[in-house]
């Protein structure tokens, strides 16, 4: 996963200071590629420790790996931010989302989506999981499947997670929506699910998440990478828009599955 993909995935976890660091780097990658961590901190008007925290927030082991990743990305892509005209802002935003949807359309997901539809129909207990803004995606799938007389629950907070973990068995299907695939949020639950033979479907943008090894099926979706920024701070698109869209794709597949089953 490249530097910009990591930013798009972990953006919502960044502090205001880290977002400013990010903006400075995107405007001038040489801050990192040509300077030590102390010098980079000074150029970003922050500290060495803040720079290190930022690198680790993006799941780099340290500043050296972070510096290497930025150098590798820009040397291969030559993708420096371009100044955009305010009059074209709407089209730029729409085109960024369109690019993501086009990438999603080019993925070969047909067989997996058909299999997921069959699983949703087959399992006695189906739960759609999402925390924070991702909870809207989980709820969207629940609401969408009402149209096909499929009723199940969304699990969207820590208290529900705790009770769910105690209830798991081989009759449970868990469908998890998570941009970052955060182990802090889901790892213990997935370990318990694996232990009790529950079936886990993970939908994420993070193709490096350790949750994948505890999942029976994983969908890696493209992340929406923003090139829009002002003088002070990066404006990053919310990847949950793609998760929300994908929940609708799942519901359509389920609808077609039920129609074919009745035919």
PDB file of C-alpha atoms in Angstrom:
ATOM      1  CA  UNK A   1       0.000   0.000   0.000  1.00  0.00           C
ATOM      2  CA  UNK A   2       1.472   3.353  -0.998  1.00  0.00           C
ATOM      3  CA  UNK A   3       1.769   6.528   1.034  1.00  0.00           C
ATOM      4  CA  UNK A   4      -1.340   8.247  -0.325  1.00  0.00           C
ATOM      5  CA  UNK A   5      -3.474   5.158   0.089  1.00  0.00           C
ATOM      6  CA  UNK A   6      -2.457   5.021   3.741  1.00  0.00           C
ATOM      7  CA  UNK A   7      -3.436   8.666   4.184  1.00  0.00           C
ATOM      8  CA  UNK A   8      -6.874   8.038   2.697  1.00  0.00           C
ATOM      9  CA  UNK A   9      -7.439   5.021   4.941  1.00  0.00           C
ATOM     10  CA  UNK A  10      -6.189   6.441   8.240  1.00  0.00           C
ATOM     11  CA  UNK A  11      -7.178  10.075   7.679  1.00  0.00           C
ATOM     12  CA  UNK A  12     -10.066  10.084  10.164  1.00  0.00           C
ATOM     13  CA  UNK A  13      -7.685   8.917  12.912  1.00  0.00           C
ATOM     14  CA  UNK A  14      -5.272  11.829  12.405  1.00  0.00           C
ATOM     15  CA  UNK A  15      -5.135  14.736  14.843  1.00  0.00           C
ATOM     16  CA  UNK A  16      -5.278  18.336  13.623  1.00  0.00           C
ATOM     17  CA  UNK A  17      -1.485  18.573  13.951  1.00  0.00           C
ATOM     18  CA  UNK A  18      -0.993  15.356  11.989  1.00  0.00           C
ATOM     19  CA  UNK A  19      -3.293  16.617   9.227  1.00  0.00           C
ATOM     20  CA  UNK A  20      -1.151  19.763   8.975  1.00  0.00           C
ATOM     21  CA  UNK A  21       1.989  17.618   8.788  1.00  0.00           C
ATOM     22  CA  UNK A  22       0.311  15.628   6.047  1.00  0.00           C
ATOM     23  CA  UNK A  23      -0.584  18.770   4.097  1.00  0.00           C
ATOM     24  CA  UNK A  24       3.007  20.039   4.266  1.00  0.00           C
ATOM     25  CA  UNK A  25       4.380  16.730   3.017  1.00  0.00           C
ATOM     26  CA  UNK A  26       1.911  16.520   0.141  1.00  0.00           C
ATOM     27  CA  UNK A  27       2.802  20.063  -0.901  1.00  0.00           C
ATOM     28  CA  UNK A  28       6.531  19.390  -0.615  1.00  0.00           C
ATOM     29  CA  UNK A  29       7.628  15.728  -0.226  1.00  0.00           C
ATOM     30  CA  UNK A  30      11.269  16.853  -0.033  1.00  0.00           C
ATOM     31  CA  UNK A  31      10.552  17.848   3.567  1.00  0.00           C
ATOM     32  CA  UNK A  32      10.838  14.131   4.285  1.00  0.00           C
ATOM     33  CA  UNK A  33      12.965  12.735   1.485  1.00  0.00           C
ATOM     34  CA  UNK A  34      15.819  15.224   1.944  1.00  0.00           C
ATOM     35  CA  UNK A  35      15.761  15.843   5.686  1.00  0.00           C
ATOM     36  CA  UNK A  36      16.224  14.119   9.006  1.00  0.00           C
ATOM     37  CA  UNK A  37      13.276  13.682  11.357  1.00  0.00           C
ATOM     38  CA  UNK A  38      14.370  16.698  13.422  1.00  0.00           C
ATOM     39  CA  UNK A  39      14.727  18.905  10.340  1.00  0.00           C
ATOM     40  CA  UNK A  40      11.387  17.672   8.973  1.00  0.00           C
ATOM     41  CA  UNK A  41       9.723  18.500  12.287  1.00  0.00           C
ATOM     42  CA  UNK A  42      11.122  22.033  12.168  1.00  0.00           C
ATOM     43  CA  UNK A  43       9.933  22.508   8.576  1.00  0.00           C
ATOM     44  CA  UNK A  44       6.455  21.367   9.599  1.00  0.00           C
ATOM     45  CA  UNK A  45       6.509  23.606  12.676  1.00  0.00           C
ATOM     46  CA  UNK A  46       6.239  20.654  15.003  1.00  0.00           C
ATOM     47  CA  UNK A  47       8.427  18.268  16.984  1.00  0.00           C
ATOM     48  CA  UNK A  48      10.437  15.137  16.271  1.00  0.00           C
ATOM     49  CA  UNK A  49       8.041  13.100  18.418  1.00  0.00           C
ATOM     50  CA  UNK A  50       5.007  14.428  16.498  1.00  0.00           C
ATOM     51  CA  UNK A  51       6.622  13.384  13.208  1.00  0.00           C
ATOM     52  CA  UNK A  52       7.268   9.904  14.585  1.00  0.00           C
ATOM     53  CA  UNK A  53       3.705   9.584  15.891  1.00  0.00           C
ATOM     54  CA  UNK A  54       2.416  10.591  12.456  1.00  0.00           C
ATOM     55  CA  UNK A  55       4.547   7.933  10.735  1.00  0.00           C
ATOM     56  CA  UNK A  56       3.372   5.258  13.156  1.00  0.00           C
ATOM     57  CA  UNK A  57      -0.250   6.369  12.780  1.00  0.00           C
ATOM     58  CA  UNK A  58       0.140   5.396   9.112  1.00  0.00           C
ATOM     59  CA  UNK A  59       1.480   2.028  10.329  1.00  0.00           C
ATOM     60  CA  UNK A  60       5.120   2.572   9.406  1.00  0.00           C
ATOM     61  CA  UNK A  61       7.599   1.049  11.846  1.00  0.00           C
ATOM     62  CA  UNK A  62       9.525   4.314  12.157  1.00  0.00           C
ATOM     63  CA  UNK A  63      10.797   7.394  10.359  1.00  0.00           C
ATOM     64  CA  UNK A  64      13.244   5.476   8.155  1.00  0.00           C
ATOM     65  CA  UNK A  65      10.513   3.267   6.674  1.00  0.00           C
ATOM     66  CA  UNK A  66       8.244   6.312   6.351  1.00  0.00           C
ATOM     67  CA  UNK A  67      10.950   8.259   4.501  1.00  0.00           C
ATOM     68  CA  UNK A  68      11.656   5.326   2.187  1.00  0.00           C
ATOM     69  CA  UNK A  69       7.940   4.917   1.364  1.00  0.00           C
ATOM     70  CA  UNK A  70       7.515   8.582   0.436  1.00  0.00           C
ATOM     71  CA  UNK A  71      10.661   8.582  -1.663  1.00  0.00           C
ATOM     72  CA  UNK A  72       9.571   5.390  -3.445  1.00  0.00           C
ATOM     73  CA  UNK A  73       6.084   6.738  -4.126  1.00  0.00           C
ATOM     74  CA  UNK A  74       7.128  10.076  -5.599  1.00  0.00           C
ATOM     75  CA  UNK A  75      10.123   8.766  -7.511  1.00  0.00           C
ATOM     76  CA  UNK A  76       7.948   6.201  -9.279  1.00  0.00           C
ATOM     77  CA  UNK A  77       4.787   8.238  -9.802  1.00  0.00           C
ATOM     78  CA  UNK A  78       6.026  11.804 -10.123  1.00  0.00           C
ATOM     79  CA  UNK A  79       2.634  12.643  -8.701  1.00  0.00           C
ATOM     80  CA  UNK A  80       2.947  16.078  -7.148  1.00  0.00           C
ATOM     81  CA  UNK A  81      -0.213  17.934  -6.129  1.00  0.00           C
ATOM     82  CA  UNK A  82      -1.641  20.288  -8.690  1.00  0.00           C
ATOM     83  CA  UNK A  83      -3.235  23.618  -7.921  1.00  0.00           C
ATOM     84  CA  UNK A  84      -6.910  23.461  -8.822  1.00  0.00           C
ATOM     85  CA  UNK A  85      -9.251  26.228  -9.895  1.00  0.00           C
ATOM     86  CA  UNK A  86     -11.985  26.915  -7.341  1.00  0.00           C
ATOM     87  CA  UNK A  87     -14.483  27.082 -10.205  1.00  0.00           C
ATOM     88  CA  UNK A  88     -13.876  23.388 -10.952  1.00  0.00           C
ATOM     89  CA  UNK A  89     -14.017  22.176  -7.353  1.00  0.00           C
ATOM     90  CA  UNK A  90     -17.340  20.347  -7.764  1.00  0.00           C
ATOM     91  CA  UNK A  91     -16.152  18.509 -10.863  1.00  0.00           C
ATOM     92  CA  UNK A  92     -12.866  17.607  -9.163  1.00  0.00           C
ATOM     93  CA  UNK A  93     -14.709  16.102  -6.203  1.00  0.00           C
ATOM     94  CA  UNK A  94     -17.096  14.145  -8.434  1.00  0.00           C
ATOM     95  CA  UNK A  95     -14.267  12.907 -10.666  1.00  0.00           C
ATOM     96  CA  UNK A  96     -12.354  11.615  -7.636  1.00  0.00           C
ATOM     97  CA  UNK A  97     -15.339   9.564  -6.550  1.00  0.00           C
ATOM     98  CA  UNK A  98     -15.957   8.436 -10.130  1.00  0.00           C
ATOM     99  CA  UNK A  99     -12.377   7.189 -10.342  1.00  0.00           C
ATOM    100  CA  UNK A 100     -12.933   5.093  -7.220  1.00  0.00           C
ATOM    101  CA  UNK A 101     -16.184   3.629  -8.551  1.00  0.00           C
ATOM    102  CA  UNK A 102     -14.460   2.833 -11.861  1.00  0.00           C
ATOM    103  CA  UNK A 103     -11.707   1.008  -9.970  1.00  0.00           C
ATOM    104  CA  UNK A 104     -14.349  -0.901  -8.030  1.00  0.00           C
ATOM    105  CA  UNK A 105     -16.097  -1.874 -11.257  1.00  0.00           C
ATOM    106  CA  UNK A 106     -12.842  -3.290 -12.625  1.00  0.00           C
ATOM    107  CA  UNK A 107     -12.401  -5.674  -9.697  1.00  0.00           C
ATOM    108  CA  UNK A 108     -13.419  -9.269 -10.331  1.00  0.00           C
ATOM    109  CA  UNK A 109     -15.911  -9.614  -7.475  1.00  0.00           C
ATOM    110  CA  UNK A 110     -18.817 -11.335  -9.192  1.00  0.00           C
ATOM    111  CA  UNK A 111     -18.237 -14.852  -7.842  1.00  0.00           C
ATOM    112  CA  UNK A 112     -17.546 -13.629  -4.300  1.00  0.00           C
ATOM    113  CA  UNK A 113     -20.662 -11.454  -4.280  1.00  0.00           C
ATOM    114  CA  UNK A 114     -22.761 -14.397  -5.454  1.00  0.00           C
ATOM    115  CA  UNK A 115     -21.250 -16.540  -2.695  1.00  0.00           C
ATOM    116  CA  UNK A 116     -21.914 -13.834  -0.111  1.00  0.00           C
ATOM    117  CA  UNK A 117     -25.549 -13.631  -1.228  1.00  0.00           C
ATOM    118  CA  UNK A 118     -25.924 -17.349  -0.683  1.00  0.00           C
ATOM    119  CA  UNK A 119     -24.323 -17.058   2.767  1.00  0.00           C
ATOM    120  CA  UNK A 120     -26.692 -14.252   3.795  1.00  0.00           C
ATOM    121  CA  UNK A 121     -29.629 -16.452   2.836  1.00  0.00           C
ATOM    122  CA  UNK A 122     -28.194 -19.574   4.440  1.00  0.00           C
ATOM    123  CA  UNK A 123     -27.115 -18.384   7.891  1.00  0.00           C
ATOM    124  CA  UNK A 124     -29.535 -18.298  10.799  1.00  0.00           C
ATOM    125  CA  UNK A 125     -27.948 -15.222  12.381  1.00  0.00           C
ATOM    126  CA  UNK A 126     -26.540 -12.424  10.223  1.00  0.00           C
ATOM    127  CA  UNK A 127     -24.936  -9.319  11.738  1.00  0.00           C
ATOM    128  CA  UNK A 128     -23.617  -6.253   9.900  1.00  0.00           C
ATOM    129  CA  UNK A 129     -20.883  -4.553  11.914  1.00  0.00           C
ATOM    130  CA  UNK A 130     -19.515  -1.018  11.772  1.00  0.00           C
ATOM    131  CA  UNK A 131     -18.134   1.475  14.280  1.00  0.00           C
ATOM    132  CA  UNK A 132     -18.384   5.271  14.038  1.00  0.00           C
ATOM    133  CA  UNK A 133     -19.200   6.500  10.545  1.00  0.00           C
ATOM    134  CA  UNK A 134     -18.938   2.927   9.257  1.00  0.00           C
ATOM    135  CA  UNK A 135     -22.046   2.121  11.275  1.00  0.00           C
ATOM    136  CA  UNK A 136     -24.066   3.921   8.588  1.00  0.00           C
ATOM    137  CA  UNK A 137     -22.778   1.422   6.026  1.00  0.00           C
ATOM    138  CA  UNK A 138     -23.747  -1.524   8.220  1.00  0.00           C
ATOM    139  CA  UNK A 139     -27.209  -0.055   8.775  1.00  0.00           C
ATOM    140  CA  UNK A 140     -27.597   0.638   5.049  1.00  0.00           C
ATOM    141  CA  UNK A 141     -27.092  -3.050   4.263  1.00  0.00           C
ATOM    142  CA  UNK A 142     -29.664  -3.988   6.915  1.00  0.00           C
ATOM    143  CA  UNK A 143     -32.232  -1.525   5.549  1.00  0.00           C
ATOM    144  CA  UNK A 144     -31.573  -2.454   1.913  1.00  0.00           C
ATOM    145  CA  UNK A 145     -32.244  -6.132   2.544  1.00  0.00           C
ATOM    146  CA  UNK A 146     -35.601  -5.362   4.157  1.00  0.00           C
ATOM    147  CA  UNK A 147     -36.866  -5.060   0.568  1.00  0.00           C
ATOM    148  CA  UNK A 148     -36.153  -8.759   0.091  1.00  0.00           C
ATOM    149  CA  UNK A 149     -37.768  -9.834   3.387  1.00  0.00           C
ATOM    150  CA  UNK A 150     -34.375 -10.459   4.973  1.00  0.00           C
ATOM    151  CA  UNK A 151     -34.295  -9.176   8.540  1.00  0.00           C
ATOM    152  CA  UNK A 152     -31.124  -8.969  10.601  1.00  0.00           C
ATOM    153  CA  UNK A 153     -29.316  -6.528  12.891  1.00  0.00           C
ATOM    154  CA  UNK A 154     -26.542  -3.954  12.732  1.00  0.00           C
ATOM    155  CA  UNK A 155     -23.970  -4.075  15.543  1.00  0.00           C
ATOM    156  CA  UNK A 156     -22.538  -0.595  15.939  1.00  0.00           C
ATOM    157  CA  UNK A 157     -21.091   0.020  19.409  1.00  0.00           C
ATOM    158  CA  UNK A 158     -18.679  -1.494  21.914  1.00  0.00           C
ATOM    159  CA  UNK A 159     -21.401  -2.755  24.265  1.00  0.00           C
ATOM    160  CA  UNK A 160     -23.058  -4.694  21.443  1.00  0.00           C
ATOM    161  CA  UNK A 161     -19.650  -6.051  20.414  1.00  0.00           C
ATOM    162  CA  UNK A 162     -19.090  -7.394  23.902  1.00  0.00           C
ATOM    163  CA  UNK A 163     -22.431  -9.215  24.037  1.00  0.00           C
ATOM    164  CA  UNK A 164     -22.071 -10.493  20.489  1.00  0.00           C
ATOM    165  CA  UNK A 165     -18.722 -12.057  21.331  1.00  0.00           C
ATOM    166  CA  UNK A 166     -20.418 -14.112  24.050  1.00  0.00           C
ATOM    167  CA  UNK A 167     -23.198 -15.286  21.718  1.00  0.00           C
ATOM    168  CA  UNK A 168     -21.133 -16.424  18.738  1.00  0.00           C
ATOM    169  CA  UNK A 169     -21.423 -19.928  17.337  1.00  0.00           C
ATOM    170  CA  UNK A 170     -21.329 -21.719  13.978  1.00  0.00           C
ATOM    171  CA  UNK A 171     -24.718 -20.270  13.046  1.00  0.00           C
ATOM    172  CA  UNK A 172     -23.442 -16.676  12.876  1.00  0.00           C
ATOM    173  CA  UNK A 173     -22.418 -14.711   9.789  1.00  0.00           C
ATOM    174  CA  UNK A 174     -20.597 -11.443  10.533  1.00  0.00           C
ATOM    175  CA  UNK A 175     -20.243  -8.817   7.787  1.00  0.00           C
ATOM    176  CA  UNK A 176     -17.744  -6.166   8.888  1.00  0.00           C
ATOM    177  CA  UNK A 177     -17.403  -2.718   7.313  1.00  0.00           C
ATOM    178  CA  UNK A 178     -14.086  -1.084   8.250  1.00  0.00           C
ATOM    179  CA  UNK A 179     -12.005   1.325   6.171  1.00  0.00           C
ATOM    180  CA  UNK A 180      -8.815   0.701   8.131  1.00  0.00           C
ATOM    181  CA  UNK A 181      -9.455  -2.858   9.308  1.00  0.00           C
ATOM    182  CA  UNK A 182      -8.519  -1.760  12.811  1.00  0.00           C
ATOM    183  CA  UNK A 183      -7.244  -4.592  15.018  1.00  0.00           C
ATOM    184  CA  UNK A 184      -7.949  -2.436  18.086  1.00  0.00           C
ATOM    185  CA  UNK A 185     -11.656  -2.555  17.310  1.00  0.00           C
ATOM    186  CA  UNK A 186     -12.146  -6.014  15.843  1.00  0.00           C
ATOM    187  CA  UNK A 187      -9.258  -8.371  16.589  1.00  0.00           C
ATOM    188  CA  UNK A 188     -10.591  -9.943  19.793  1.00  0.00           C
ATOM    189  CA  UNK A 189     -14.034 -10.369  18.272  1.00  0.00           C
ATOM    190  CA  UNK A 190     -12.612 -12.068  15.177  1.00  0.00           C
ATOM    191  CA  UNK A 191     -10.426 -14.368  17.252  1.00  0.00           C
ATOM    192  CA  UNK A 192     -13.518 -15.459  19.155  1.00  0.00           C
ATOM    193  CA  UNK A 193     -15.452 -15.878  15.913  1.00  0.00           C
ATOM    194  CA  UNK A 194     -12.736 -18.116  14.509  1.00  0.00           C
ATOM    195  CA  UNK A 195     -12.635 -20.116  17.720  1.00  0.00           C
ATOM    196  CA  UNK A 196     -16.415 -20.689  17.633  1.00  0.00           C
ATOM    197  CA  UNK A 197     -16.586 -21.329  13.864  1.00  0.00           C
ATOM    198  CA  UNK A 198     -18.628 -18.251  13.016  1.00  0.00           C
ATOM    199  CA  UNK A 199     -18.238 -17.069   9.410  1.00  0.00           C
ATOM    200  CA  UNK A 200     -16.600 -13.648   8.964  1.00  0.00           C
ATOM    201  CA  UNK A 201     -16.747 -11.392   5.905  1.00  0.00           C
ATOM    202  CA  UNK A 202     -14.436  -8.369   6.050  1.00  0.00           C
ATOM    203  CA  UNK A 203     -14.963  -5.338   3.780  1.00  0.00           C
ATOM    204  CA  UNK A 204     -12.032  -2.913   3.986  1.00  0.00           C
ATOM    205  CA  UNK A 205      -9.641  -0.638   2.095  1.00  0.00           C
ATOM    206  CA  UNK A 206      -6.587  -1.849   4.009  1.00  0.00           C
ATOM    207  CA  UNK A 207      -4.960  -4.749   2.157  1.00  0.00           C
ATOM    208  CA  UNK A 208      -2.378  -5.041   4.931  1.00  0.00           C
ATOM    209  CA  UNK A 209      -4.787  -5.532   7.840  1.00  0.00           C
ATOM    210  CA  UNK A 210      -4.039  -8.445  10.122  1.00  0.00           C
ATOM    211  CA  UNK A 211      -7.786  -9.053  10.446  1.00  0.00           C
ATOM    212  CA  UNK A 212      -7.764 -10.772   7.053  1.00  0.00           C
ATOM    213  CA  UNK A 213      -6.201 -13.929   8.488  1.00  0.00           C
ATOM    214  CA  UNK A 214      -9.169 -14.286  10.854  1.00  0.00           C
ATOM    215  CA  UNK A 215     -11.734 -13.729   8.093  1.00  0.00           C
ATOM    216  CA  UNK A 216     -13.277 -16.361   5.836  1.00  0.00           C
ATOM    217  CA  UNK A 217     -13.876 -13.891   3.023  1.00  0.00           C
ATOM    218  CA  UNK A 218     -12.303 -10.484   2.447  1.00  0.00           C
ATOM    219  CA  UNK A 219     -13.215  -7.706   0.028  1.00  0.00           C
ATOM    220  CA  UNK A 220     -10.450  -5.147  -0.568  1.00  0.00           C
ATOM    221  CA  UNK A 221     -12.048  -2.011  -1.968  1.00  0.00           C
ATOM    222  CA  UNK A 222     -10.198   0.917  -3.591  1.00  0.00           C
ATOM    223  CA  UNK A 223      -9.710   4.023  -1.470  1.00  0.00           C
ATOM    224  CA  UNK A 224     -10.586   7.519  -2.667  1.00  0.00           C
ATOM    225  CA  UNK A 225      -7.359   9.529  -2.692  1.00  0.00           C
ATOM    226  CA  UNK A 226      -7.773  13.293  -2.454  1.00  0.00           C
ATOM    227  CA  UNK A 227      -5.562  15.802  -4.214  1.00  0.00           C
ATOM    228  CA  UNK A 228      -7.591  18.735  -2.891  1.00  0.00           C
ATOM    229  CA  UNK A 229      -5.952  20.921  -0.285  1.00  0.00           C
ATOM    230  CA  UNK A 230      -5.754  24.532   0.789  1.00  0.00           C
ATOM    231  CA  UNK A 231      -2.835  26.377   2.340  1.00  0.00           C
ATOM    232  CA  UNK A 232      -3.408  25.000   5.806  1.00  0.00           C
ATOM    233  CA  UNK A 233      -4.887  21.556   5.813  1.00  0.00           C
ATOM    234  CA  UNK A 234      -5.636  18.549   3.613  1.00  0.00           C
ATOM    235  CA  UNK A 235      -9.216  17.919   2.504  1.00  0.00           C
ATOM    236  CA  UNK A 236      -9.630  14.159   2.387  1.00  0.00           C
ATOM    237  CA  UNK A 237     -12.654  12.381   0.974  1.00  0.00           C
ATOM    238  CA  UNK A 238     -14.377   9.957   3.305  1.00  0.00           C
ATOM    239  CA  UNK A 239     -13.850   6.365   2.167  1.00  0.00           C
ATOM    240  CA  UNK A 240     -17.065   5.338   3.877  1.00  0.00           C
ATOM    241  CA  UNK A 241     -18.871   6.659   0.806  1.00  0.00           C
ATOM    242  CA  UNK A 242     -17.421   3.663  -1.056  1.00  0.00           C
ATOM    243  CA  UNK A 243     -18.430   1.287   1.753  1.00  0.00           C
ATOM    244  CA  UNK A 244     -21.950   2.699   1.645  1.00  0.00           C
ATOM    245  CA  UNK A 245     -22.062   2.239  -2.124  1.00  0.00           C
ATOM    246  CA  UNK A 246     -20.752  -1.326  -1.811  1.00  0.00           C
ATOM    247  CA  UNK A 247     -23.463  -2.216   0.695  1.00  0.00           C
ATOM    248  CA  UNK A 248     -25.951  -1.387  -2.061  1.00  0.00           C
ATOM    249  CA  UNK A 249     -24.051  -3.615  -4.492  1.00  0.00           C
ATOM    250  CA  UNK A 250     -24.384  -6.480  -1.992  1.00  0.00           C
ATOM    251  CA  UNK A 251     -28.113  -5.885  -1.638  1.00  0.00           C
ATOM    252  CA  UNK A 252     -28.623  -5.980  -5.421  1.00  0.00           C
ATOM    253  CA  UNK A 253     -26.729  -9.263  -5.657  1.00  0.00           C
ATOM    254  CA  UNK A 254     -28.832 -10.689  -2.848  1.00  0.00           C
ATOM    255  CA  UNK A 255     -32.004  -9.580  -4.651  1.00  0.00           C
ATOM    256  CA  UNK A 256     -30.929 -11.319  -7.860  1.00  0.00           C
ATOM    257  CA  UNK A 257     -29.994 -14.432  -5.870  1.00  0.00           C
ATOM    258  CA  UNK A 258     -33.460 -14.610  -4.270  1.00  0.00           C
ATOM    259  CA  UNK A 259     -35.207 -14.055  -7.629  1.00  0.00           C
ATOM    260  CA  UNK A 260     -33.209 -16.876  -9.249  1.00  0.00           C
ATOM    261  CA  UNK A 261     -33.850 -19.123  -6.276  1.00  0.00           C
ATOM    262  CA  UNK A 262     -37.615 -18.653  -6.623  1.00  0.00           C
ATOM    263  CA  UNK A 263     -37.591 -19.103 -10.400  1.00  0.00           C
TER     264      UNK A 263
END
